Amino acid sequence: MTLGIEPVVARPAGESETDGVTQYVRVSARGDATKPMDLRWSRKALRIVLRDIGPSLVHIVGDPWTPTAEAGAAAARDQNVPYVLVGTSSVGGPTSITARWQAKRIREGAVALAGITRPALDHLADGSTTLPVGVLPHGGLTIPSQLISRPDPSPVVFGAVGRLVRERGLDLLLDALGRTYGEWRLRVVGTGPAQESLEAQAQQLGLSARLEWIGGLGRDDIATYWPTIDVLVAPSRVSPLWVEPTGTMVLEAMAHGVAALVSRSGALPDVVGESGLIVDTDDGEALTRALQGLVEHPERARPLGAAGRERVLERYGDVAVAERMATLWRRALSTS
């Protein structure tokens, strides 16, 4: 039992089991388990699970236009169980009239709304809800119990992590670094279609000697990268079809005591809050000023990193997220 709650989790694969805290129940579903929003859950199986367990509340993670949300909401309605709906997207949505009607019905049938990020919640709630709301980040963030003490950087080592595509704004970072005076280094993790043009851009700007292109790193290997940089820079752009969805890599960096410098794209400003540096999207001059300030005053990196880590511990650790989830559930039940 956790926080006075006995959670039961439906999953599409694996055996039904319990880890002593959470009960896991296998429910048949068609589709790729690595893309849970697109799974086609068996409504009959979900109804049977709800009938047999008799939960007080159903927690559905999925935008209201996804098959997951549709199946979960239908099963909850069939068994007369209230449900909380958690949105995951901050852009996009249903296109056809029927799909929009279905999404509206699912959203309005919920007793509480949440988002995995603040933009996802705003996109789901659409600014018009009177229901209880909350931000419930995905779990699974790795937070080291302690950090190795490091001296103030000299020179500052900047880092960039992510797929090398235009949306990530690495070309903006290279241009800004080309205008940044003093000693610095940049270590880039990731691969993608823009890599060749980015390498050519770095060469034209005369930056190649200061850059290291590391390539892709797996989840287990990325932890060895964080101690090698002082500031993670995420100058992501905003487009009609894409914004920074979760800021997961920024959170990982902050958890490891790395300072964060980000743009106002999607989840990034809310992730960083007052613990890091934030510039407007596509504002190369503001990005240059922020980089120059860190190069001229490298001693600022460690306090920023410490503040970021403290924010992660307070807001994004498993216990913190579980407490916020339980609070939202109780509010939902009290008003349903």
Tab-separated table of C-alpha atoms in Angstrom:
chain	number	residue	atom	x	y	z
A	1	MET	CA	0.000	0.000	0.000
A	2	THR	CA	1.390	3.436	-1.017
A	3	LEU	CA	-0.051	6.748	0.262
A	4	GLY	CA	-3.145	4.799	1.290
A	5	ILE	CA	-3.698	3.657	-2.297
A	6	GLU	CA	-3.551	0.182	-3.820
A	7	PRO	CA	-2.735	0.753	-7.510
A	8	VAL	CA	-3.520	-1.760	-10.244
A	9	VAL	CA	-1.801	-1.247	-13.612
A	10	ALA	CA	-3.060	-2.721	-16.877
A	11	ARG	CA	-0.305	-3.580	-19.350
A	12	PRO	CA	-0.281	-5.265	-22.762
A	13	ALA	CA	2.543	-7.730	-22.159
A	14	GLY	CA	4.044	-9.812	-19.363
A	15	GLU	CA	2.361	-11.898	-16.722
A	16	SER	CA	-0.119	-10.668	-14.158
A	17	GLU	CA	1.850	-10.161	-10.958
A	18	THR	CA	2.521	-7.886	-8.016
A	19	ASP	CA	5.719	-6.317	-6.706
A	20	GLY	CA	4.273	-5.957	-3.233
A	21	VAL	CA	3.065	-2.402	-3.892
A	22	THR	CA	1.504	-2.396	-7.346
A	23	GLN	CA	-0.592	-5.132	-8.930
A	24	TYR	CA	0.047	-5.609	-12.666
A	25	VAL	CA	-2.689	-7.135	-14.794
A	26	ARG	CA	-2.181	-8.214	-18.386
A	27	VAL	CA	-4.878	-7.016	-20.757
A	28	SER	CA	-4.803	-8.109	-24.379
A	29	ALA	CA	-4.043	-5.385	-26.903
A	30	ARG	CA	-3.044	-5.190	-30.553
A	31	GLY	CA	-0.167	-3.036	-31.728
A	32	ASP	CA	3.375	-2.072	-30.786
A	33	ALA	CA	3.839	-2.013	-27.010
A	34	THR	CA	6.569	0.634	-27.425
A	35	LYS	CA	3.873	2.997	-28.741
A	36	PRO	CA	1.272	2.735	-25.970
A	37	MET	CA	-0.938	5.568	-27.233
A	38	ASP	CA	-1.653	3.635	-30.432
A	39	LEU	CA	-2.451	0.285	-28.813
A	40	ARG	CA	-5.835	-1.216	-29.579
A	41	TRP	CA	-6.912	-2.481	-26.178
A	42	SER	CA	-9.578	-5.126	-25.875
A	43	ARG	CA	-12.574	-3.273	-24.465
A	44	LYS	CA	-14.097	-6.530	-23.298
A	45	ALA	CA	-10.929	-7.426	-21.379
A	46	LEU	CA	-10.741	-3.941	-19.830
A	47	ARG	CA	-14.377	-4.162	-18.731
A	48	ILE	CA	-13.721	-7.537	-17.123
A	49	VAL	CA	-10.700	-6.165	-15.243
A	50	LEU	CA	-12.685	-3.199	-13.949
A	51	ARG	CA	-15.608	-5.437	-12.991
A	52	ASP	CA	-13.380	-7.882	-11.100
A	53	ILE	CA	-11.222	-5.272	-9.339
A	54	GLY	CA	-13.917	-2.678	-8.672
A	55	PRO	CA	-11.615	0.369	-8.605
A	56	SER	CA	-12.640	3.720	-7.179
A	57	LEU	CA	-11.018	5.560	-10.069
A	58	VAL	CA	-9.467	4.832	-13.478
A	59	HIS	CA	-6.303	6.703	-14.507
A	60	ILE	CA	-5.971	6.955	-18.307
A	61	VAL	CA	-2.725	8.211	-19.868
A	62	GLY	CA	-3.567	9.195	-23.422
A	63	ASP	CA	-4.848	12.140	-25.403
A	64	PRO	CA	-8.625	11.970	-25.932
A	65	TRP	CA	-8.247	11.246	-29.665
A	66	THR	CA	-6.054	8.158	-29.129
A	67	PRO	CA	-7.260	4.530	-29.157
A	68	THR	CA	-5.935	4.102	-25.607
A	69	ALA	CA	-8.093	6.900	-24.212
A	70	GLU	CA	-11.112	5.787	-26.217
A	71	ALA	CA	-10.926	2.198	-24.932
A	72	GLY	CA	-10.191	3.216	-21.348
A	73	ALA	CA	-12.985	5.777	-21.175
A	74	ALA	CA	-15.489	3.350	-22.735
A	75	ALA	CA	-14.636	0.621	-20.204
A	76	ALA	CA	-14.892	3.114	-17.322
A	77	ARG	CA	-18.285	4.337	-18.516
A	78	ASP	CA	-19.549	0.764	-18.947
A	79	GLN	CA	-18.646	-0.026	-15.332
A	80	ASN	CA	-19.752	3.387	-14.027
A	81	VAL	CA	-16.260	4.208	-12.712
A	82	PRO	CA	-14.985	7.821	-12.805
A	83	TYR	CA	-11.758	8.439	-14.692
A	84	VAL	CA	-8.881	10.899	-14.805
A	85	LEU	CA	-7.499	11.745	-18.249
A	86	VAL	CA	-3.805	12.570	-18.686
A	87	GLY	CA	-2.766	14.286	-21.928
A	88	THR	CA	0.648	13.721	-23.465
A	89	SER	CA	0.679	16.073	-26.496
A	90	SER	CA	0.959	19.848	-26.640
A	91	VAL	CA	0.195	20.142	-30.372
A	92	GLY	CA	-2.070	18.320	-32.789
A	93	GLY	CA	-5.401	16.669	-32.317
A	94	PRO	CA	-8.267	15.008	-34.148
A	95	THR	CA	-9.082	16.189	-37.654
A	96	SER	CA	-12.407	14.674	-38.715
A	97	ILE	CA	-15.756	15.785	-37.295
A	98	THR	CA	-16.364	12.332	-35.807
A	99	ALA	CA	-12.927	12.201	-34.181
A	100	ARG	CA	-13.364	15.696	-32.705
A	101	TRP	CA	-16.739	14.727	-31.284
A	102	GLN	CA	-15.251	11.559	-29.792
A	103	ALA	CA	-12.342	13.446	-28.243
A	104	LYS	CA	-14.692	16.070	-26.795
A	105	ARG	CA	-16.869	13.367	-25.264
A	106	ILE	CA	-13.893	11.624	-23.676
A	107	ARG	CA	-12.461	14.860	-22.274
A	108	GLU	CA	-15.783	16.062	-20.901
A	109	GLY	CA	-16.458	12.664	-19.335
A	110	ALA	CA	-13.400	12.880	-17.094
A	111	VAL	CA	-13.594	13.931	-13.452
A	112	ALA	CA	-10.098	15.462	-13.560
A	113	LEU	CA	-7.555	16.418	-16.217
A	114	ALA	CA	-3.767	16.296	-16.140
A	115	GLY	CA	-0.830	16.571	-18.498
A	116	ILE	CA	2.620	15.040	-18.471
A	117	THR	CA	3.833	18.638	-18.904
A	118	ARG	CA	2.263	22.049	-18.391
A	119	PRO	CA	1.799	22.603	-22.165
A	120	ALA	CA	0.177	19.160	-22.463
A	121	LEU	CA	-2.275	20.077	-19.689
A	122	ASP	CA	-3.044	23.438	-21.316
A	123	HIS	CA	-3.617	21.716	-24.667
A	124	LEU	CA	-5.954	19.160	-23.112
A	125	ALA	CA	-7.888	21.541	-20.859
A	126	ASP	CA	-8.111	24.207	-23.575
A	127	GLY	CA	-8.406	26.899	-20.914
A	128	SER	CA	-12.069	26.202	-20.250
A	129	THR	CA	-12.273	23.430	-17.671
A	130	THR	CA	-13.529	23.745	-14.110
A	131	LEU	CA	-12.310	20.244	-13.226
A	132	PRO	CA	-9.398	19.504	-10.881
A	133	VAL	CA	-6.185	19.668	-12.905
A	134	GLY	CA	-2.518	18.823	-12.388
A	135	VAL	CA	0.839	18.209	-14.049
A	136	LEU	CA	1.968	14.593	-13.660
A	137	PRO	CA	5.327	13.906	-15.356
A	138	HIS	CA	6.190	10.427	-16.515
A	139	GLY	CA	8.131	8.456	-13.919
A	140	GLY	CA	11.408	6.685	-14.479
A	141	LEU	CA	13.735	9.679	-14.193
A	142	THR	CA	17.153	8.574	-12.970
A	143	ILE	CA	18.287	10.782	-10.084
A	144	PRO	CA	21.720	9.876	-8.663
A	145	SER	CA	21.837	9.779	-4.875
A	146	GLN	CA	24.970	11.906	-4.762
A	147	LEU	CA	27.242	13.775	-7.127
A	148	ILE	CA	30.998	13.930	-7.486
A	149	SER	CA	32.253	17.384	-6.545
A	150	ARG	CA	33.747	19.246	-9.499
A	151	PRO	CA	35.761	22.486	-9.603
A	152	ASP	CA	34.463	25.546	-11.403
A	153	PRO	CA	34.838	24.944	-15.141
A	154	SER	CA	37.674	26.441	-17.138
A	155	PRO	CA	36.890	26.486	-19.958
A	156	VAL	CA	33.131	25.974	-19.862
A	157	VAL	CA	32.032	22.788	-21.624
A	158	PHE	CA	28.626	23.123	-23.227
A	159	GLY	CA	26.569	20.083	-24.201
A	160	ALA	CA	23.763	19.370	-26.647
A	161	VAL	CA	21.731	16.145	-26.713
A	162	GLY	CA	19.070	14.990	-29.136
A	163	ARG	CA	18.240	14.004	-32.674
A	164	LEU	CA	20.051	16.279	-35.108
A	165	VAL	CA	17.101	17.916	-36.831
A	166	ARG	CA	16.194	21.544	-37.433
A	167	GLU	CA	13.644	21.600	-34.613
A	168	ARG	CA	16.375	21.091	-32.012
A	169	GLY	CA	18.025	24.389	-32.974
A	170	LEU	CA	21.632	23.243	-33.010
A	171	ASP	CA	22.321	25.542	-35.969
A	172	LEU	CA	21.251	28.453	-33.749
A	173	LEU	CA	23.655	27.269	-31.069
A	174	LEU	CA	26.555	27.075	-33.519
A	175	ASP	CA	25.859	30.578	-34.828
A	176	ALA	CA	25.658	31.912	-31.270
A	177	LEU	CA	28.897	30.179	-30.285
A	178	GLY	CA	30.521	31.709	-33.355
A	179	ARG	CA	29.802	35.107	-31.779
A	180	THR	CA	30.926	34.047	-28.287
A	181	TYR	CA	34.392	35.238	-27.262
A	182	GLY	CA	36.678	33.365	-24.888
A	183	GLU	CA	37.429	29.718	-24.183
A	184	TRP	CA	34.668	27.118	-24.399
A	185	ARG	CA	34.015	23.612	-25.737
A	186	LEU	CA	30.916	21.873	-27.121
A	187	ARG	CA	30.157	18.142	-26.921
A	188	VAL	CA	27.216	16.964	-29.055
A	189	VAL	CA	25.348	13.695	-28.483
A	190	GLY	CA	23.000	12.488	-31.183
A	191	THR	CA	22.658	11.639	-34.842
A	192	GLY	CA	20.229	12.699	-37.520
A	193	PRO	CA	19.670	14.057	-41.000
A	194	ALA	CA	21.064	17.510	-40.203
A	195	GLN	CA	24.461	16.266	-39.023
A	196	GLU	CA	26.298	16.792	-42.314
A	197	SER	CA	25.077	20.374	-42.699
A	198	LEU	CA	25.825	21.116	-39.048
A	199	GLU	CA	29.379	19.855	-39.364
A	200	ALA	CA	29.824	22.007	-42.478
A	201	GLN	CA	28.406	25.005	-40.602
A	202	ALA	CA	30.834	24.465	-37.730
A	203	GLN	CA	33.726	24.296	-40.163
A	204	GLN	CA	32.658	27.496	-41.939
A	205	LEU	CA	32.441	29.270	-38.573
A	206	GLY	CA	35.887	28.038	-37.594
A	207	LEU	CA	34.542	26.077	-34.615
A	208	SER	CA	35.484	22.523	-35.540
A	209	ALA	CA	38.473	22.341	-33.182
A	210	ARG	CA	36.224	23.160	-30.215
A	211	LEU	CA	33.501	20.626	-31.058
A	212	GLU	CA	33.217	16.924	-30.383
A	213	TRP	CA	30.576	14.909	-32.231
A	214	ILE	CA	29.971	11.919	-29.955
A	215	GLY	CA	27.173	10.242	-31.884
A	216	GLY	CA	24.282	8.346	-30.328
A	217	LEU	CA	24.403	7.092	-26.742
A	218	GLY	CA	22.121	4.521	-25.117
A	219	ARG	CA	20.248	5.111	-21.883
A	220	ASP	CA	22.914	3.344	-19.855
A	221	ASP	CA	25.734	5.320	-21.473
A	222	ILE	CA	24.259	8.802	-21.187
A	223	ALA	CA	24.972	8.848	-17.436
A	224	THR	CA	28.702	8.850	-18.213
A	225	TYR	CA	28.243	11.937	-20.394
A	226	TRP	CA	26.764	14.315	-17.811
A	227	PRO	CA	29.932	14.662	-15.687
A	228	THR	CA	31.836	15.756	-18.815
A	229	ILE	CA	29.775	18.907	-19.458
A	230	ASP	CA	28.948	21.986	-17.392
A	231	VAL	CA	25.905	23.412	-19.200
A	232	LEU	CA	23.300	21.635	-21.333
A	233	VAL	CA	21.981	23.920	-24.076
A	234	ALA	CA	18.570	23.147	-25.613
A	235	PRO	CA	17.643	25.958	-28.059
A	236	SER	CA	14.651	24.101	-29.530
A	237	ARG	CA	12.330	25.801	-31.975
A	238	VAL	CA	8.530	25.930	-32.136
A	239	SER	CA	6.565	24.952	-35.226
A	240	PRO	CA	2.864	24.336	-35.914
A	241	LEU	CA	3.513	20.585	-35.771
A	242	TRP	CA	6.203	20.319	-33.096
A	243	VAL	CA	7.342	21.793	-29.812
A	244	GLU	CA	9.707	20.323	-27.237
A	245	PRO	CA	7.463	17.575	-25.814
A	246	THR	CA	8.863	16.697	-22.372
A	247	GLY	CA	12.370	18.062	-21.846
A	248	THR	CA	13.470	14.642	-20.593
A	249	MET	CA	17.148	15.138	-21.396
A	250	VAL	CA	17.128	18.539	-19.703
A	251	LEU	CA	15.668	16.922	-16.589
A	252	GLU	CA	18.304	14.180	-16.713
A	253	ALA	CA	21.049	16.789	-16.951
A	254	MET	CA	19.617	18.821	-14.076
A	255	ALA	CA	19.360	15.678	-11.952
A	256	HIS	CA	23.103	15.243	-12.456
A	257	GLY	CA	23.895	18.813	-11.407
A	258	VAL	CA	24.364	20.188	-14.934
A	259	ALA	CA	23.218	23.780	-15.520
A	260	ALA	CA	20.467	24.269	-18.122
A	261	LEU	CA	20.145	26.917	-20.825
A	262	VAL	CA	16.938	26.455	-22.834
A	263	SER	CA	14.529	28.205	-25.176
A	264	ARG	CA	10.837	28.890	-24.573
A	265	SER	CA	9.766	25.799	-26.484
A	266	GLY	CA	7.045	23.503	-25.225
A	267	ALA	CA	7.843	21.933	-21.875
A	268	LEU	CA	11.304	23.476	-21.460
A	269	PRO	CA	10.441	26.706	-19.559
A	270	ASP	CA	8.270	24.843	-17.064
A	271	VAL	CA	10.901	22.128	-16.613
A	272	VAL	CA	13.677	24.619	-15.866
A	273	GLY	CA	11.655	27.237	-13.988
A	274	GLU	CA	13.848	29.695	-12.089
A	275	SER	CA	16.683	27.206	-11.726
A	276	GLY	CA	18.210	27.771	-15.161
A	277	LEU	CA	18.539	30.241	-18.023
A	278	ILE	CA	15.707	30.716	-20.540
A	279	VAL	CA	15.805	32.637	-23.827
A	280	ASP	CA	13.142	33.248	-26.443
A	281	THR	CA	12.973	30.783	-29.327
A	282	ASP	CA	14.948	31.738	-32.437
A	283	ASP	CA	16.535	34.651	-30.544
A	284	GLY	CA	20.170	34.215	-31.512
A	285	GLU	CA	21.301	37.424	-29.834
A	286	ALA	CA	19.777	36.433	-26.486
A	287	LEU	CA	21.355	33.001	-26.792
A	288	THR	CA	24.739	34.588	-27.508
A	289	ARG	CA	24.450	36.846	-24.462
A	290	ALA	CA	23.607	33.890	-22.228
A	291	LEU	CA	26.542	31.848	-23.561
A	292	GLN	CA	28.926	34.802	-23.271
A	293	GLY	CA	27.881	35.370	-19.671
A	294	LEU	CA	28.710	31.780	-18.776
A	295	VAL	CA	32.059	31.915	-20.560
A	296	GLU	CA	33.005	35.159	-18.799
A	297	HIS	CA	31.714	33.915	-15.423
A	298	PRO	CA	32.183	30.131	-15.376
A	299	GLU	CA	31.638	30.111	-11.612
A	300	ARG	CA	27.910	30.563	-12.318
A	301	ALA	CA	27.593	27.050	-13.727
A	302	ARG	CA	27.826	25.147	-10.439
A	303	PRO	CA	25.129	27.136	-8.535
A	304	LEU	CA	22.807	26.839	-11.519
A	305	GLY	CA	23.433	23.101	-11.629
A	306	ALA	CA	22.744	22.786	-7.901
A	307	ALA	CA	19.499	24.747	-8.229
A	308	GLY	CA	18.417	22.544	-11.129
A	309	ARG	CA	19.101	19.378	-9.198
A	310	GLU	CA	17.123	20.687	-6.220
A	311	ARG	CA	14.181	21.449	-8.512
A	312	VAL	CA	14.264	17.928	-9.934
A	313	LEU	CA	14.347	16.388	-6.461
A	314	GLU	CA	11.412	18.503	-5.300
A	315	ARG	CA	9.198	18.175	-8.374
A	316	TYR	CA	10.207	15.208	-10.514
A	317	GLY	CA	11.316	12.427	-8.186
A	318	ASP	CA	9.100	9.344	-7.977
A	319	VAL	CA	7.852	10.231	-4.494
A	320	ALA	CA	7.012	13.814	-5.465
A	321	VAL	CA	5.111	12.716	-8.579
A	322	ALA	CA	3.272	9.990	-6.642
A	323	GLU	CA	2.148	12.492	-4.012
A	324	ARG	CA	0.849	14.901	-6.662
A	325	MET	CA	-0.970	12.062	-8.401
A	326	ALA	CA	-2.592	10.915	-5.158
A	327	THR	CA	-3.646	14.488	-4.372
A	328	LEU	CA	-5.294	14.852	-7.793
A	329	TRP	CA	-7.049	11.493	-7.415
A	330	ARG	CA	-8.490	12.505	-4.045
A	331	ARG	CA	-9.666	15.846	-5.397
A	332	ALA	CA	-11.258	14.073	-8.358
A	333	LEU	CA	-13.114	11.624	-6.128
A	334	SER	CA	-14.303	14.350	-3.776
A	335	THR	CA	-15.918	16.264	-6.630
A	336	SER	CA	-17.263	13.357	-8.712
